[in-house]
Amino acid sequence: MDRIDDHDIHILRLLQGNGRLTNQELSELVGLSASQCSRRRIQLEQTSKILGYYARLSPDALGPEITGLIEVRLMNHTPEYVDDFHHRIINDPSVIDAYKTTGDADYLLKVTVTDLNSLSTLISQLVAGYQSVAHVKTSVVLNRIKEGGRILKTPAGSA
């Protein structure tokens, strides 16, 4: 199933908004039978169009947390240095998301840590721990306004 149709796209968008929808609820929203929605959902899962189902947590659900965005520029792009960098960020539980980007930075990392000292340690490990890291630039997230396509905080002055 490499091709998806409008019904599949509708199912994907609905599940992206609420992964807990039942096949019966999907069928009512999409206009297909529950069994058709079930078959389509299974097919979308098996072809990796749906990668998983997750719970979105509040920022304080697991305790105090600081979110940082770290831009990383590499000085050396040899395969072994890039592979080592990828391996380390994949295995670091502080790194929540990692993107290879264009522009001034080679990578953008979204990290979460318990406090500023932990963020400082992580940045030091990035600079000292990776032979090919030339530069890091860090921003601390003050407020989450929109995340995962969902508005989390209404802008000031909006009603």
Tab-separated table of N, CA and C in Angstrom:
chain	number	residue	atom	x	y	z
A	1	MET	N	0.852	-1.187	0.000
A	1	MET	CA	0.000	0.000	0.000
A	1	MET	C	0.886	1.233	0.000
A	2	ASP	N	1.427	1.565	-1.160
A	2	ASP	CA	2.233	2.771	-1.254
A	2	ASP	C	1.363	3.990	-1.545
A	3	ARG	N	0.239	3.746	-2.201
A	3	ARG	CA	-0.665	4.844	-2.527
A	3	ARG	C	-1.768	4.902	-1.484
A	4	ILE	N	-2.040	6.092	-1.055
A	4	ILE	CA	-3.145	6.262	-0.118
A	4	ILE	C	-4.163	7.182	-0.761
A	5	ASP	N	-5.433	6.960	-0.439
A	5	ASP	CA	-6.484	7.766	-1.038
A	5	ASP	C	-7.003	8.786	-0.023
A	6	ASP	N	-8.038	9.513	-0.431
A	6	ASP	CA	-8.589	10.563	0.434
A	6	ASP	C	-9.129	10.005	1.755
A	7	HIS	N	-9.698	8.802	1.728
A	7	HIS	CA	-10.187	8.192	2.973
A	7	HIS	C	-9.019	7.915	3.930
A	8	ASP	N	-7.909	7.399	3.387
A	8	ASP	CA	-6.732	7.127	4.226
A	8	ASP	C	-6.195	8.423	4.832
A	9	ILE	N	-6.122	9.456	4.019
A	9	ILE	CA	-5.635	10.753	4.513
A	9	ILE	C	-6.555	11.272	5.609
A	10	HIS	N	-7.859	11.127	5.412
A	10	HIS	CA	-8.821	11.567	6.432
A	10	HIS	C	-8.613	10.773	7.729
A	11	ILE	N	-8.447	9.463	7.602
A	11	ILE	CA	-8.194	8.617	8.780
A	11	ILE	C	-6.905	9.041	9.478
A	12	LEU	N	-5.848	9.278	8.718
A	12	LEU	CA	-4.569	9.700	9.307
A	12	LEU	C	-4.710	11.013	10.054
A	13	ARG	N	-5.402	11.969	9.463
A	13	ARG	CA	-5.567	13.274	10.127
A	13	ARG	C	-6.391	13.148	11.402
A	14	LEU	N	-7.443	12.341	11.343
A	14	LEU	CA	-8.261	12.145	12.541
A	14	LEU	C	-7.466	11.470	13.652
A	15	LEU	N	-6.701	10.440	13.293
A	15	LEU	CA	-5.898	9.733	14.302
A	15	LEU	C	-4.765	10.601	14.831
A	16	GLN	N	-4.240	11.482	13.989
A	16	GLN	CA	-3.205	12.402	14.454
A	16	GLN	C	-3.770	13.315	15.543
A	17	GLY	N	-5.008	13.700	15.409
A	17	GLY	CA	-5.647	14.543	16.419
A	17	GLY	C	-6.076	13.770	17.649
A	18	ASN	N	-6.454	12.487	17.452
A	18	ASN	CA	-6.899	11.661	18.575
A	18	ASN	C	-6.638	10.200	18.239
A	19	GLY	N	-5.525	9.669	18.683
A	19	GLY	CA	-5.142	8.295	18.409
A	19	GLY	C	-5.999	7.265	19.119
A	20	ARG	N	-6.898	7.709	19.965
A	20	ARG	CA	-7.740	6.776	20.716
A	20	ARG	C	-9.104	6.559	20.064
A	21	LEU	N	-9.321	7.141	18.876
A	21	LEU	CA	-10.593	6.939	18.195
A	21	LEU	C	-10.798	5.460	17.893
A	22	THR	N	-11.992	4.968	18.154
A	22	THR	CA	-12.312	3.584	17.816
A	22	THR	C	-12.616	3.495	16.330
A	23	ASN	N	-12.645	2.276	15.808
A	23	ASN	CA	-12.998	2.091	14.402
A	23	ASN	C	-14.435	2.543	14.142
A	24	GLN	N	-15.300	2.366	15.111
A	24	GLN	CA	-16.690	2.816	14.966
A	24	GLN	C	-16.738	4.344	14.868
A	25	GLU	N	-16.000	5.029	15.734
A	25	GLU	CA	-15.965	6.497	15.683
A	25	GLU	C	-15.360	6.974	14.369
A	26	LEU	N	-14.279	6.314	13.939
A	26	LEU	CA	-13.672	6.666	12.652
A	26	LEU	C	-14.668	6.485	11.518
A	27	SER	N	-15.406	5.390	11.544
A	27	SER	CA	-16.346	5.109	10.457
A	27	SER	C	-17.398	6.209	10.344
A	28	GLU	N	-17.870	6.709	11.474
A	28	GLU	CA	-18.868	7.779	11.462
A	28	GLU	C	-18.284	9.077	10.920
A	29	LEU	N	-17.013	9.337	11.213
A	29	LEU	CA	-16.375	10.574	10.765
A	29	LEU	C	-15.910	10.516	9.313
A	30	VAL	N	-15.536	9.314	8.849
A	30	VAL	CA	-14.977	9.154	7.503
A	30	VAL	C	-16.043	8.771	6.475
A	31	GLY	N	-17.104	8.113	6.943
A	31	GLY	CA	-18.146	7.685	6.020
A	31	GLY	C	-17.905	6.308	5.428
A	32	LEU	N	-17.142	5.479	6.134
A	32	LEU	CA	-16.912	4.089	5.742
A	32	LEU	C	-17.415	3.194	6.865
A	33	SER	N	-17.540	1.908	6.606
A	33	SER	CA	-17.945	0.987	7.661
A	33	SER	C	-16.812	0.827	8.680
A	34	ALA	N	-17.159	0.375	9.864
A	34	ALA	CA	-16.150	0.157	10.903
A	34	ALA	C	-15.125	-0.882	10.461
A	35	SER	N	-15.576	-1.923	9.754
A	35	SER	CA	-14.632	-2.955	9.297
A	35	SER	C	-13.685	-2.406	8.233
A	36	GLN	N	-14.185	-1.531	7.354
A	36	GLN	CA	-13.301	-0.906	6.360
A	36	GLN	C	-12.263	-0.014	7.048
A	37	CYS	N	-12.705	0.741	8.051
A	37	CYS	CA	-11.770	1.598	8.793
A	37	CYS	C	-10.732	0.751	9.515
A	38	SER	N	-11.158	-0.360	10.077
A	38	SER	CA	-10.227	-1.255	10.767
A	38	SER	C	-9.182	-1.786	9.791
A	39	ARG	N	-9.620	-2.275	8.633
A	39	ARG	CA	-8.677	-2.786	7.636
A	39	ARG	C	-7.711	-1.691	7.178
A	40	ARG	N	-8.233	-0.504	6.946
A	40	ARG	CA	-7.378	0.603	6.500
A	40	ARG	C	-6.377	0.993	7.585
A	41	ARG	N	-6.833	1.044	8.842
A	41	ARG	CA	-5.928	1.389	9.944
A	41	ARG	C	-4.807	0.358	10.051
A	42	ILE	N	-5.153	-0.919	9.992
A	42	ILE	CA	-4.148	-1.981	10.067
A	42	ILE	C	-3.159	-1.852	8.918
A	43	GLN	N	-3.660	-1.595	7.716
A	43	GLN	CA	-2.797	-1.447	6.544
A	43	GLN	C	-1.876	-0.232	6.710
A	44	LEU	N	-2.397	0.866	7.238
A	44	LEU	CA	-1.585	2.068	7.461
A	44	LEU	C	-0.507	1.808	8.508
A	45	GLU	N	-0.819	0.994	9.506
A	45	GLU	CA	0.179	0.619	10.511
A	45	GLU	C	1.238	-0.298	9.909
A	46	GLN	N	0.812	-1.288	9.148
A	46	GLN	CA	1.733	-2.271	8.575
A	46	GLN	C	2.660	-1.665	7.525
A	47	THR	N	2.221	-0.598	6.870
A	47	THR	CA	3.061	0.056	5.853
A	47	THR	C	3.805	1.258	6.428
A	48	SER	N	3.807	1.362	7.747
A	48	SER	CA	4.538	2.420	8.469
A	48	SER	C	4.079	3.831	8.132
A	49	LYS	N	2.820	3.960	7.726
A	49	LYS	CA	2.242	5.311	7.602
A	49	LYS	C	1.871	5.811	8.995
A	50	ILE	N	1.481	4.883	9.863
A	50	ILE	CA	1.267	5.178	11.285
A	50	ILE	C	2.430	4.539	12.019
A	51	LEU	N	3.216	5.373	12.693
A	51	LEU	CA	4.420	4.885	13.365
A	51	LEU	C	4.190	4.507	14.813
A	52	GLY	N	3.110	4.982	15.400
A	52	GLY	CA	2.844	4.645	16.794
A	52	GLY	C	1.774	5.542	17.371
A	53	TYR	N	1.392	5.258	18.590
A	53	TYR	CA	0.392	6.034	19.313
A	53	TYR	C	1.044	6.481	20.617
A	54	TYR	N	0.855	7.738	20.966
A	54	TYR	CA	1.569	8.312	22.105
A	54	TYR	C	0.624	9.125	22.979
A	55	ALA	N	1.011	9.279	24.211
A	55	ALA	CA	0.311	10.185	25.118
A	55	ALA	C	1.085	11.505	25.136
A	56	ARG	N	0.393	12.607	24.898
A	56	ARG	CA	1.015	13.924	25.022
A	56	ARG	C	0.935	14.326	26.485
A	57	LEU	N	2.072	14.585	27.085
A	57	LEU	CA	2.131	14.889	28.510
A	57	LEU	C	2.230	16.387	28.738
A	58	SER	N	1.724	16.831	29.870
A	58	SER	CA	1.907	18.224	30.247
A	58	SER	C	3.380	18.424	30.595
A	59	PRO	N	3.864	19.663	30.508
A	59	PRO	CA	5.283	19.899	30.774
A	59	PRO	C	5.739	19.455	32.155
A	60	ASP	N	4.859	19.469	33.128
A	60	ASP	CA	5.256	19.115	34.497
A	60	ASP	C	4.845	17.695	34.900
A	61	ALA	N	4.339	16.903	33.964
A	61	ALA	CA	3.858	15.557	34.298
A	61	ALA	C	4.942	14.682	34.904
A	62	LEU	N	6.156	14.796	34.439
A	62	LEU	CA	7.257	13.974	34.938
A	62	LEU	C	8.157	14.741	35.901
A	63	GLY	N	7.677	15.880	36.381
A	63	GLY	CA	8.460	16.706	37.285
A	63	GLY	C	8.956	17.945	36.572
A	64	PRO	N	9.686	18.794	37.283
A	64	PRO	CA	10.205	20.011	36.657
A	64	PRO	C	11.074	19.662	35.454
A	65	GLU	N	10.934	20.450	34.432
A	65	GLU	CA	11.642	20.144	33.194
A	65	GLU	C	11.976	21.426	32.444
A	66	ILE	N	13.153	21.449	31.865
A	66	ILE	CA	13.572	22.557	31.012
A	66	ILE	C	13.748	22.002	29.607
A	67	THR	N	13.148	22.687	28.646
A	67	THR	CA	13.290	22.295	27.246
A	67	THR	C	14.243	23.263	26.574
A	68	GLY	N	15.185	22.710	25.830
A	68	GLY	CA	16.139	23.536	25.099
A	68	GLY	C	16.180	23.135	23.633
A	69	LEU	N	16.508	24.096	22.798
A	69	LEU	CA	16.728	23.856	21.376
A	69	LEU	C	18.196	24.140	21.114
A	70	ILE	N	18.900	23.161	20.601
A	70	ILE	CA	20.342	23.287	20.402
A	70	ILE	C	20.661	23.130	18.928
A	71	GLU	N	21.255	24.175	18.364
A	71	GLU	CA	21.757	24.106	16.997
A	71	GLU	C	23.186	23.592	17.049
A	72	VAL	N	23.498	22.629	16.202
A	72	VAL	CA	24.834	22.044	16.179
A	72	VAL	C	25.398	22.184	14.765
A	73	ARG	N	26.608	22.699	14.691
A	73	ARG	CA	27.325	22.766	13.419
A	73	ARG	C	28.540	21.859	13.521
A	74	LEU	N	28.710	20.995	12.538
A	74	LEU	CA	29.852	20.093	12.519
A	74	LEU	C	31.001	20.716	11.749
A	75	MET	N	32.226	20.409	12.163
A	75	MET	CA	33.395	20.878	11.418
A	75	MET	C	33.869	19.824	10.434
A	76	ASN	N	33.431	18.592	10.673
A	76	ASN	CA	33.890	17.486	9.857
A	76	ASN	C	32.689	16.608	9.527
A	77	HIS	N	32.484	16.331	8.253
A	77	HIS	CA	31.319	15.556	7.833
A	77	HIS	C	31.698	14.183	7.287
A	78	THR	N	32.806	13.638	7.778
A	78	THR	CA	33.176	12.300	7.323
A	78	THR	C	32.140	11.304	7.843
A	79	PRO	N	31.920	10.217	7.122
A	79	PRO	CA	30.893	9.257	7.536
A	79	PRO	C	31.073	8.751	8.967
A	80	GLU	N	32.306	8.502	9.393
A	80	GLU	CA	32.488	7.975	10.749
A	80	GLU	C	32.130	9.007	11.822
A	81	TYR	N	32.443	10.290	11.591
A	81	TYR	CA	32.070	11.321	12.559
A	81	TYR	C	30.560	11.537	12.577
A	82	VAL	N	29.942	11.555	11.408
A	82	VAL	CA	28.493	11.734	11.330
A	82	VAL	C	27.786	10.547	11.984
A	83	ASP	N	28.238	9.336	11.682
A	83	ASP	CA	27.637	8.146	12.294
A	83	ASP	C	27.786	8.162	13.810
A	84	ASP	N	28.964	8.566	14.297
A	84	ASP	CA	29.197	8.644	15.739
A	84	ASP	C	28.264	9.677	16.366
A	85	PHE	N	28.128	10.835	15.726
A	85	PHE	CA	27.234	11.878	16.236
A	85	PHE	C	25.795	11.364	16.263
A	86	HIS	N	25.346	10.742	15.190
A	86	HIS	CA	23.990	10.193	15.140
A	86	HIS	C	23.784	9.151	16.243
A	87	HIS	N	24.736	8.258	16.398
A	87	HIS	CA	24.631	7.210	17.417
A	87	HIS	C	24.496	7.824	18.816
A	88	ARG	N	25.295	8.822	19.090
A	88	ARG	CA	25.264	9.425	20.428
A	88	ARG	C	23.955	10.151	20.696
A	89	ILE	N	23.445	10.913	19.711
A	89	ILE	CA	22.199	11.644	19.974
A	89	ILE	C	20.999	10.703	20.008
A	90	ILE	N	21.055	9.612	19.237
A	90	ILE	CA	19.969	8.630	19.273
A	90	ILE	C	19.908	7.960	20.637
A	91	ASN	N	21.051	7.734	21.252
A	91	ASN	CA	21.101	7.028	22.531
A	91	ASN	C	21.083	7.937	23.756
A	92	ASP	N	21.014	9.244	23.558
A	92	ASP	CA	20.966	10.172	24.689
A	92	ASP	C	19.502	10.441	25.042
A	93	PRO	N	19.050	10.027	26.221
A	93	PRO	CA	17.634	10.201	26.581
A	93	PRO	C	17.218	11.666	26.717
A	94	SER	N	18.175	12.579	26.853
A	94	SER	CA	17.844	14.004	26.926
A	94	SER	C	17.407	14.555	25.579
A	95	VAL	N	17.850	13.919	24.505
A	95	VAL	CA	17.514	14.397	23.157
A	95	VAL	C	16.163	13.811	22.772
A	96	ILE	N	15.165	14.681	22.695
A	96	ILE	CA	13.793	14.267	22.397
A	96	ILE	C	13.573	14.180	20.890
A	97	ASP	N	14.036	15.176	20.154
A	97	ASP	CA	13.917	15.219	18.698
A	97	ASP	C	15.248	15.675	18.131
A	98	ALA	N	15.595	15.168	16.967
A	98	ALA	CA	16.826	15.580	16.285
A	98	ALA	C	16.535	15.689	14.800
A	99	TYR	N	16.925	16.815	14.218
A	99	TYR	CA	16.677	17.075	12.803
A	99	TYR	C	17.970	17.476	12.116
A	100	LYS	N	18.231	16.921	10.941
A	100	LYS	CA	19.327	17.391	10.091
A	100	LYS	C	18.736	18.529	9.281
A	101	THR	N	19.403	19.686	9.275
A	101	THR	CA	18.817	20.886	8.698
A	101	THR	C	19.735	21.549	7.677
A	102	THR	N	19.163	22.499	6.977
A	102	THR	CA	19.939	23.365	6.102
A	102	THR	C	20.173	24.674	6.843
A	103	GLY	N	20.977	25.549	6.268
A	103	GLY	CA	21.217	26.847	6.896
A	103	GLY	C	22.500	26.846	7.697
A	104	ASP	N	22.549	27.689	8.726
A	104	ASP	CA	23.761	27.842	9.528
A	104	ASP	C	24.093	26.600	10.352
A	105	ALA	N	23.077	25.887	10.799
A	105	ALA	CA	23.308	24.702	11.632
A	105	ALA	C	23.127	23.439	10.799
A	106	ASP	N	23.861	22.409	11.159
A	106	ASP	CA	23.698	21.101	10.515
A	106	ASP	C	22.577	20.304	11.166
A	107	TYR	N	22.368	20.523	12.471
A	107	TYR	CA	21.361	19.786	13.223
A	107	TYR	C	20.642	20.720	14.177
A	108	LEU	N	19.385	20.394	14.451
A	108	LEU	CA	18.626	21.055	15.502
A	108	LEU	C	18.142	19.963	16.439
A	109	LEU	N	18.510	20.094	17.710
A	109	LEU	CA	18.135	19.111	18.725
A	109	LEU	C	17.138	19.738	19.688
A	110	LYS	N	16.073	19.015	19.998
A	110	LYS	CA	15.162	19.420	21.062
A	110	LYS	C	15.500	18.529	22.244
A	111	VAL	N	15.846	19.147	23.358
A	111	VAL	CA	16.273	18.390	24.533
A	111	VAL	C	15.413	18.767	25.733
A	112	THR	N	15.288	17.840	26.661
A	112	THR	CA	14.654	18.143	27.937
A	112	THR	C	15.572	17.659	29.052
A	113	VAL	N	15.723	18.504	30.041
A	113	VAL	CA	16.571	18.216	31.203
A	113	VAL	C	15.855	18.705	32.450
A	114	THR	N	16.352	18.316	33.609
A	114	THR	CA	15.677	18.678	34.857
A	114	THR	C	16.000	20.088	35.336
A	115	ASP	N	17.185	20.598	34.988
A	115	ASP	CA	17.562	21.927	35.469
A	115	ASP	C	18.643	22.526	34.574
A	116	LEU	N	19.004	23.768	34.838
A	116	LEU	CA	20.005	24.463	34.019
A	116	LEU	C	21.387	23.818	34.115
A	117	ASN	N	21.723	23.280	35.286
A	117	ASN	CA	23.013	22.593	35.405
A	117	ASN	C	23.077	21.383	34.474
A	118	SER	N	21.981	20.651	34.373
A	118	SER	CA	21.938	19.501	33.466
A	118	SER	C	22.052	19.946	32.014
A	119	LEU	N	21.444	21.078	31.684
A	119	LEU	CA	21.557	21.614	30.329
A	119	LEU	C	23.002	22.020	30.044
A	120	SER	N	23.636	22.656	31.004
A	120	SER	CA	25.039	23.051	30.857
A	120	SER	C	25.929	21.829	30.650
A	121	THR	N	25.689	20.777	31.421
A	121	THR	CA	26.465	19.537	31.277
A	121	THR	C	26.265	18.934	29.890
A	122	LEU	N	25.025	18.906	29.425
A	122	LEU	CA	24.735	18.358	28.103
A	122	LEU	C	25.452	19.153	27.011
A	123	ILE	N	25.435	20.455	27.119
A	123	ILE	CA	26.116	21.302	26.127
A	123	ILE	C	27.624	21.042	26.173
A	124	SER	N	28.176	20.941	27.361
A	124	SER	CA	29.612	20.648	27.492
A	124	SER	C	29.955	19.296	26.876
A	125	GLN	N	29.092	18.309	27.081
A	125	GLN	CA	29.321	16.990	26.479
A	125	GLN	C	29.258	17.063	24.959
A	126	LEU	N	28.367	17.894	24.439
A	126	LEU	CA	28.284	18.057	22.986
A	126	LEU	C	29.574	18.648	22.437
A	127	VAL	N	30.071	19.681	23.088
A	127	VAL	CA	31.264	20.369	22.602
A	127	VAL	C	32.509	19.518	22.812
A	128	ALA	N	32.663	18.944	24.002
A	128	ALA	CA	33.877	18.187	24.304
A	128	ALA	C	33.799	16.739	23.835
A	129	GLY	N	32.588	16.197	23.779
A	129	GLY	CA	32.447	14.775	23.519
A	129	GLY	C	32.442	14.367	22.062
A	130	TYR	N	32.240	15.293	21.175
A	130	TYR	CA	32.165	14.962	19.757
A	130	TYR	C	33.311	15.653	19.023
A	131	GLN	N	34.155	14.888	18.403
A	131	GLN	CA	35.319	15.438	17.718
A	131	GLN	C	34.933	16.377	16.582
A	132	SER	N	33.765	16.145	15.978
A	132	SER	CA	33.417	16.920	14.799
A	132	SER	C	32.508	18.105	15.078
A	133	VAL	N	32.133	18.364	16.337
A	133	VAL	CA	31.265	19.501	16.642
A	133	VAL	C	32.090	20.781	16.671
A	134	ALA	N	31.709	21.708	15.789
A	134	ALA	CA	32.428	22.972	15.713
A	134	ALA	C	31.755	24.058	16.547
A	135	HIS	N	30.417	24.006	16.630
A	135	HIS	CA	29.706	25.111	17.263
A	135	HIS	C	28.333	24.630	17.745
A	136	VAL	N	27.915	25.117	18.894
A	136	VAL	CA	26.552	24.897	19.371
A	136	VAL	C	25.945	26.235	19.763
A	137	LYS	N	24.675	26.364	19.547
A	137	LYS	CA	23.922	27.554	19.947
A	137	LYS	C	22.661	27.047	20.619
A	138	THR	N	22.422	27.489	21.843
A	138	THR	CA	21.316	26.958	22.629
A	138	THR	C	20.296	28.033	22.944
A	139	SER	N	19.035	27.654	22.848
A	139	SER	CA	17.921	28.503	23.278
A	139	SER	C	17.111	27.708	24.287
A	140	VAL	N	16.656	28.378	25.333
A	140	VAL	CA	15.809	27.744	26.340
A	140	VAL	C	14.365	28.118	26.031
A	141	VAL	N	13.490	27.135	26.044
A	141	VAL	CA	12.077	27.361	25.768
A	141	VAL	C	11.425	27.960	27.013
A	142	LEU	N	10.798	29.124	26.850
A	142	LEU	CA	10.120	29.779	27.964
A	142	LEU	C	8.666	29.333	28.083
A	143	ASN	N	7.977	29.234	26.944
A	143	ASN	CA	6.585	28.795	26.917
A	143	ASN	C	6.341	27.964	25.673
A	144	ARG	N	5.539	26.927	25.821
A	144	ARG	CA	5.101	26.135	24.665
A	144	ARG	C	3.778	26.728	24.203
A	145	ILE	N	3.743	27.217	22.978
A	145	ILE	CA	2.541	27.853	22.454
A	145	ILE	C	1.797	26.910	21.521
A	146	LYS	N	2.529	26.240	20.652
A	146	LYS	CA	1.950	25.264	19.731
A	146	LYS	C	2.938	24.122	19.602
A	147	GLU	N	2.442	22.885	19.717
A	147	GLU	CA	3.326	21.731	19.663
A	147	GLU	C	2.558	20.563	19.066
A	148	GLY	N	3.215	19.851	18.174
A	148	GLY	CA	2.561	18.717	17.530
A	148	GLY	C	1.327	19.124	16.750
A	149	GLY	N	1.316	20.353	16.249
A	149	GLY	CA	0.182	20.842	15.478
A	149	GLY	C	-0.981	21.337	16.316
A	150	ARG	N	-0.833	21.289	17.635
A	150	ARG	CA	-1.926	21.708	18.516
A	150	ARG	C	-1.542	22.967	19.283
A	151	ILE	N	-2.502	23.867	19.387
A	151	ILE	CA	-2.304	25.098	20.152
A	151	ILE	C	-2.366	24.748	21.633
A	152	LEU	N	-1.331	25.136	22.368
A	152	LEU	CA	-1.262	24.857	23.798
A	152	LEU	C	-1.582	26.073	24.643
A	153	LYS	N	-1.330	27.253	24.088
A	153	LYS	CA	-1.514	28.470	24.862
A	153	LYS	C	-2.116	29.526	23.937
A	154	THR	N	-3.209	30.139	24.363
A	154	THR	CA	-3.841	31.175	23.571
A	154	THR	C	-3.001	32.443	23.645
A	155	PRO	N	-2.705	33.053	22.479
A	155	PRO	CA	-1.913	34.293	22.485
A	155	PRO	C	-2.600	35.375	23.305
A	156	ALA	N	-1.794	36.222	23.944
A	156	ALA	CA	-2.318	37.326	24.745
A	156	ALA	C	-3.197	38.204	23.858
A	157	GLY	N	-4.337	38.604	24.399
A	157	GLY	CA	-5.242	39.465	23.652
A	157	GLY	C	-6.268	38.693	22.836
A	158	SER	N	-6.131	37.366	22.738
A	158	SER	CA	-7.103	36.556	21.996
A	158	SER	C	-8.206	36.109	22.950
A	159	ALA	N	-9.363	35.917	22.403
A	159	ALA	CA	-10.458	35.428	23.230
A	159	ALA	C	-11.087	34.214	22.626
